């Protein structure tokens, strides 16, 4: 909290995420065993889902038909990114083939770590590559958005939060927990966020329940997410991070450039703002990018949809690429 207040004092964009992220990272790298309680992380993912759920209506369902082309672009973006960045990591970083593929994937750190462990890859290299990328993106993207987005999007509208029917919030939370349970059992990626999104979307579309959370709750989400990213550096050293930082930076630049190309191609198929498209193809974590989209009012429904699709594609594409690599090795 003090780090967030200091960052806010210096007018750093998304101060409530960047401040805690930097402070917690430094504490973790100095050898302190810090961790984020699962209940705190789970609660803010539900809050994010409820926030994005407010954007889901009948109009959104008709718009999703137009998102088929951006979904196709996302597929090719992921395949090309993995092929190019993994080759770079193999040639210049000395990463082994499988480790480079896991490290090159634009996102999905949690599921990739499970796959990497199963494939006997270097977990430390995979985790460090993704974390360096996440920190670079979380730190730089808010500054880019502040400089290029219209100032009107940052104005907080006045809303009578206490005048709402609060039973609607209770109904939304119960429905969200039910969907989360079944999504988790079905192994749906990002079940906490996607379950809440579907629950709030269904209830709002059928005019059963809707509820607008206070904008101040976003600061709480930012705080927890920022600290959570920093906690992931526990059991890592400055030396370990430093040795991977340069190549992690280059890999991030390559992924961001490929993402920009994909976003530009997408402008020919959809009428969404270019900043929303950049966030949609941003190689960062789904929750971190979703909260940036909400904070800057950059079509969070559109951004979240594409990041969930990206997660699904990565979980499908990476194992296929690994099998193809093994087959080529056997033939040679």
PDB file of N, CA and C in Angstrom, residues 44-93:
ATOM      1  N   UNK A  44     -10.213 -11.107  -6.306  1.00  0.00           N
ATOM      2  CA  UNK A  44     -10.080 -10.006  -7.269  1.00  0.00           C
ATOM      3  C   UNK A  44     -10.377 -10.471  -8.698  1.00  0.00           C
ATOM      4  N   UNK A  45     -10.178 -11.765  -8.983  1.00  0.00           N
ATOM      5  CA  UNK A  45     -10.511 -12.276 -10.314  1.00  0.00           C
ATOM      6  C   UNK A  45     -12.028 -12.274 -10.513  1.00  0.00           C
ATOM      7  N   UNK A  46     -12.756 -12.550  -9.431  1.00  0.00           N
ATOM      8  CA  UNK A  46     -14.221 -12.479  -9.488  1.00  0.00           C
ATOM      9  C   UNK A  46     -14.665 -11.026  -9.667  1.00  0.00           C
ATOM     10  N   UNK A  47     -13.999 -10.105  -8.956  1.00  0.00           N
ATOM     11  CA  UNK A  47     -14.314  -8.670  -9.093  1.00  0.00           C
ATOM     12  C   UNK A  47     -14.082  -8.218 -10.543  1.00  0.00           C
ATOM     13  N   UNK A  48     -12.956  -8.660 -11.138  1.00  0.00           N
ATOM     14  CA  UNK A  48     -12.657  -8.316 -12.535  1.00  0.00           C
ATOM     15  C   UNK A  48     -13.747  -8.849 -13.469  1.00  0.00           C
ATOM     16  N   UNK A  49     -14.169 -10.099 -13.221  1.00  0.00           N
ATOM     17  CA  UNK A  49     -15.215 -10.711 -14.031  1.00  0.00           C
ATOM     18  C   UNK A  49     -16.515  -9.936 -13.959  1.00  0.00           C
ATOM     19  N   UNK A  50     -16.864  -9.454 -12.752  1.00  0.00           N
ATOM     20  CA  UNK A  50     -18.093  -8.671 -12.565  1.00  0.00           C
ATOM     21  C   UNK A  50     -17.991  -7.314 -13.272  1.00  0.00           C
ATOM     22  N   UNK A  51     -16.794  -6.728 -13.239  1.00  0.00           N
ATOM     23  CA  UNK A  51     -16.577  -5.446 -13.933  1.00  0.00           C
ATOM     24  C   UNK A  51     -16.762  -5.615 -15.439  1.00  0.00           C
ATOM     25  N   UNK A  52     -16.113  -6.629 -16.013  1.00  0.00           N
ATOM     26  CA  UNK A  52     -16.201  -6.854 -17.456  1.00  0.00           C
ATOM     27  C   UNK A  52     -17.612  -7.297 -17.848  1.00  0.00           C
ATOM     28  N   UNK A  53     -18.279  -8.022 -16.936  1.00  0.00           N
ATOM     29  CA  UNK A  53     -19.643  -8.494 -17.187  1.00  0.00           C
ATOM     30  C   UNK A  53     -20.610  -7.375 -17.497  1.00  0.00           C
ATOM     31  N   UNK A  54     -20.344  -6.176 -17.000  1.00  0.00           N
ATOM     32  CA  UNK A  54     -21.215  -5.022 -17.269  1.00  0.00           C
ATOM     33  C   UNK A  54     -21.227  -4.628 -18.738  1.00  0.00           C
ATOM     34  N   UNK A  55     -20.201  -5.068 -19.477  1.00  0.00           N
ATOM     35  CA  UNK A  55     -20.116  -4.717 -20.898  1.00  0.00           C
ATOM     36  C   UNK A  55     -20.842  -5.739 -21.781  1.00  0.00           C
ATOM     37  N   UNK A  56     -21.274  -6.851 -21.169  1.00  0.00           N
ATOM     38  CA  UNK A  56     -21.884  -7.929 -21.955  1.00  0.00           C
ATOM     39  C   UNK A  56     -23.389  -7.700 -22.083  1.00  0.00           C
ATOM     40  N   UNK A  57     -23.863  -7.597 -23.321  1.00  0.00           N
ATOM     41  CA  UNK A  57     -25.295  -7.443 -23.591  1.00  0.00           C
ATOM     42  C   UNK A  57     -25.619  -8.068 -24.950  1.00  0.00           C
ATOM     43  N   UNK A  58     -26.872  -7.915 -25.390  1.00  0.00           N
ATOM     44  CA  UNK A  58     -27.290  -8.498 -26.677  1.00  0.00           C
ATOM     45  C   UNK A  58     -26.440  -7.962 -27.824  1.00  0.00           C
ATOM     46  N   UNK A  59     -26.085  -6.686 -27.769  1.00  0.00           N
ATOM     47  CA  UNK A  59     -25.287  -6.066 -28.817  1.00  0.00           C
ATOM     48  C   UNK A  59     -23.921  -6.733 -28.948  1.00  0.00           C
ATOM     49  N   UNK A  60     -23.356  -7.130 -27.784  1.00  0.00           N
ATOM     50  CA  UNK A  60     -22.048  -7.784 -27.781  1.00  0.00           C
ATOM     51  C   UNK A  60     -22.106  -9.121 -28.529  1.00  0.00           C
ATOM     52  N   UNK A  61     -23.194  -9.875 -28.339  1.00  0.00           N
ATOM     53  CA  UNK A  61     -23.334 -11.175 -28.988  1.00  0.00           C
ATOM     54  C   UNK A  61     -23.337 -11.042 -30.504  1.00  0.00           C
ATOM     55  N   UNK A  62     -23.981  -9.990 -31.001  1.00  0.00           N
ATOM     56  CA  UNK A  62     -23.988  -9.768 -32.454  1.00  0.00           C
ATOM     57  C   UNK A  62     -22.612  -9.337 -32.954  1.00  0.00           C
ATOM     58  N   UNK A  63     -21.878  -8.609 -32.087  1.00  0.00           N
ATOM     59  CA  UNK A  63     -20.529  -8.158 -32.464  1.00  0.00           C
ATOM     60  C   UNK A  63     -19.547  -9.324 -32.557  1.00  0.00           C
ATOM     61  N   UNK A  64     -19.744 -10.360 -31.734  1.00  0.00           N
ATOM     62  CA  UNK A  64     -18.794 -11.479 -31.669  1.00  0.00           C
ATOM     63  C   UNK A  64     -18.645 -12.197 -33.003  1.00  0.00           C
ATOM     64  N   UNK A  65     -19.668 -12.101 -33.852  1.00  0.00           N
ATOM     65  CA  UNK A  65     -19.591 -12.688 -35.194  1.00  0.00           C
ATOM     66  C   UNK A  65     -18.467 -12.019 -35.987  1.00  0.00           C
ATOM     67  N   UNK A  66     -18.291 -10.714 -35.747  1.00  0.00           N
ATOM     68  CA  UNK A  66     -17.242  -9.960 -36.453  1.00  0.00           C
ATOM     69  C   UNK A  66     -15.845 -10.256 -35.903  1.00  0.00           C
ATOM     70  N   UNK A  67     -15.784 -10.943 -34.746  1.00  0.00           N
ATOM     71  CA  UNK A  67     -14.493 -11.232 -34.124  1.00  0.00           C
ATOM     72  C   UNK A  67     -13.875 -12.547 -34.604  1.00  0.00           C
ATOM     73  N   UNK A  68     -14.564 -13.217 -35.525  1.00  0.00           N
ATOM     74  CA  UNK A  68     -14.025 -14.492 -36.049  1.00  0.00           C
ATOM     75  C   UNK A  68     -12.678 -14.254 -36.722  1.00  0.00           C
ATOM     76  N   UNK A  69     -12.574 -13.148 -37.492  1.00  0.00           N
ATOM     77  CA  UNK A  69     -11.332 -12.870 -38.222  1.00  0.00           C
ATOM     78  C   UNK A  69     -10.191 -12.522 -37.270  1.00  0.00           C
ATOM     79  N   UNK A  70     -10.492 -11.779 -36.193  1.00  0.00           N
ATOM     80  CA  UNK A  70      -9.434 -11.465 -35.229  1.00  0.00           C
ATOM     81  C   UNK A  70      -9.002 -12.723 -34.476  1.00  0.00           C
ATOM     82  N   UNK A  71      -9.922 -13.673 -34.332  1.00  0.00           N
ATOM     83  CA  UNK A  71      -9.589 -14.962 -33.711  1.00  0.00           C
ATOM     84  C   UNK A  71      -8.635 -15.746 -34.603  1.00  0.00           C
ATOM     85  N   UNK A  72      -8.890 -15.717 -35.912  1.00  0.00           N
ATOM     86  CA  UNK A  72      -7.997 -16.383 -36.882  1.00  0.00           C
ATOM     87  C   UNK A  72      -6.614 -15.723 -36.858  1.00  0.00           C
ATOM     88  N   UNK A  73      -6.600 -14.390 -36.826  1.00  0.00           N
ATOM     89  CA  UNK A  73      -5.332 -13.648 -36.762  1.00  0.00           C
ATOM     90  C   UNK A  73      -4.579 -14.026 -35.492  1.00  0.00           C
ATOM     91  N   UNK A  74      -5.316 -14.172 -34.368  1.00  0.00           N
ATOM     92  CA  UNK A  74      -4.696 -14.565 -33.094  1.00  0.00           C
ATOM     93  C   UNK A  74      -3.993 -15.921 -33.219  1.00  0.00           C
ATOM     94  N   UNK A  75      -4.646 -16.861 -33.900  1.00  0.00           N
ATOM     95  CA  UNK A  75      -4.059 -18.198 -34.088  1.00  0.00           C
ATOM     96  C   UNK A  75      -2.706 -18.112 -34.794  1.00  0.00           C
ATOM     97  N   UNK A  76      -2.666 -17.387 -35.917  1.00  0.00           N
ATOM     98  CA  UNK A  76      -1.418 -17.266 -36.679  1.00  0.00           C
ATOM     99  C   UNK A  76      -0.372 -16.451 -35.922  1.00  0.00           C
ATOM    100  N   UNK A  77      -0.820 -15.449 -35.155  1.00  0.00           N
ATOM    101  CA  UNK A  77       0.103 -14.652 -34.330  1.00  0.00           C
ATOM    102  C   UNK A  77       0.838 -15.541 -33.332  1.00  0.00           C
ATOM    103  N   UNK A  78       0.105 -16.448 -32.691  1.00  0.00           N
ATOM    104  CA  UNK A  78       0.703 -17.341 -31.687  1.00  0.00           C
ATOM    105  C   UNK A  78       1.697 -18.302 -32.332  1.00  0.00           C
ATOM    106  N   UNK A  79       1.291 -18.926 -33.441  1.00  0.00           N
ATOM    107  CA  UNK A  79       2.168 -19.897 -34.132  1.00  0.00           C
ATOM    108  C   UNK A  79       3.464 -19.223 -34.593  1.00  0.00           C
ATOM    109  N   UNK A  80       3.335 -18.089 -35.275  1.00  0.00           N
ATOM    110  CA  UNK A  80       4.515 -17.371 -35.793  1.00  0.00           C
ATOM    111  C   UNK A  80       5.393 -16.883 -34.646  1.00  0.00           C
ATOM    112  N   UNK A  81       4.784 -16.385 -33.565  1.00  0.00           N
ATOM    113  CA  UNK A  81       5.538 -15.897 -32.397  1.00  0.00           C
ATOM    114  C   UNK A  81       6.378 -16.997 -31.781  1.00  0.00           C
ATOM    115  N   UNK A  82       5.759 -18.161 -31.574  1.00  0.00           N
ATOM    116  CA  UNK A  82       6.484 -19.287 -30.957  1.00  0.00           C
ATOM    117  C   UNK A  82       7.650 -19.723 -31.835  1.00  0.00           C
ATOM    118  N   UNK A  83       7.418 -19.817 -33.149  1.00  0.00           N
ATOM    119  CA  UNK A  83       8.472 -20.268 -34.074  1.00  0.00           C
ATOM    120  C   UNK A  83       9.655 -19.290 -34.099  1.00  0.00           C
ATOM    121  N   UNK A  84       9.378 -17.989 -34.194  1.00  0.00           N
ATOM    122  CA  UNK A  84      10.444 -16.984 -34.301  1.00  0.00           C
ATOM    123  C   UNK A  84      11.186 -16.807 -32.982  1.00  0.00           C
ATOM    124  N   UNK A  85      10.444 -16.602 -31.887  1.00  0.00           N
ATOM    125  CA  UNK A  85      11.065 -16.313 -30.586  1.00  0.00           C
ATOM    126  C   UNK A  85      11.794 -17.534 -30.034  1.00  0.00           C
ATOM    127  N   UNK A  86      11.258 -18.731 -30.235  1.00  0.00           N
ATOM    128  CA  UNK A  86      11.941 -19.938 -29.748  1.00  0.00           C
ATOM    129  C   UNK A  86      13.273 -20.144 -30.467  1.00  0.00           C
ATOM    130  N   UNK A  87      13.309 -19.836 -31.774  1.00  0.00           N
ATOM    131  CA  UNK A  87      14.564 -19.945 -32.530  1.00  0.00           C
ATOM    132  C   UNK A  87      15.599 -18.948 -32.016  1.00  0.00           C
ATOM    133  N   UNK A  88      15.124 -17.736 -31.695  1.00  0.00           N
ATOM    134  CA  UNK A  88      16.029 -16.723 -31.137  1.00  0.00           C
ATOM    135  C   UNK A  88      16.615 -17.208 -29.810  1.00  0.00           C
ATOM    136  N   UNK A  89      15.755 -17.715 -28.926  1.00  0.00           N
ATOM    137  CA  UNK A  89      16.206 -18.166 -27.599  1.00  0.00           C
ATOM    138  C   UNK A  89      17.170 -19.348 -27.700  1.00  0.00           C
ATOM    139  N   UNK A  90      16.950 -20.226 -28.673  1.00  0.00           N
ATOM    140  CA  UNK A  90      17.850 -21.365 -28.872  1.00  0.00           C
ATOM    141  C   UNK A  90      19.221 -20.898 -29.355  1.00  0.00           C
ATOM    142  N   UNK A  91      19.212 -19.960 -30.293  1.00  0.00           N
ATOM    143  CA  UNK A  91      20.464 -19.540 -30.941  1.00  0.00           C
ATOM    144  C   UNK A  91      21.295 -18.615 -30.059  1.00  0.00           C
ATOM    145  N   UNK A  92      20.643 -17.669 -29.365  1.00  0.00           N
ATOM    146  CA  UNK A  92      21.392 -16.648 -28.639  1.00  0.00           C
ATOM    147  C   UNK A  92      21.396 -16.815 -27.113  1.00  0.00           C
ATOM    148  N   UNK A  93      20.407 -17.543 -26.572  1.00  0.00           N
ATOM    149  CA  UNK A  93      20.349 -17.700 -25.111  1.00  0.00           C
ATOM    150  C   UNK A  93      20.813 -19.070 -24.641  1.00  0.00           C
TER     151      UNK A  93
END
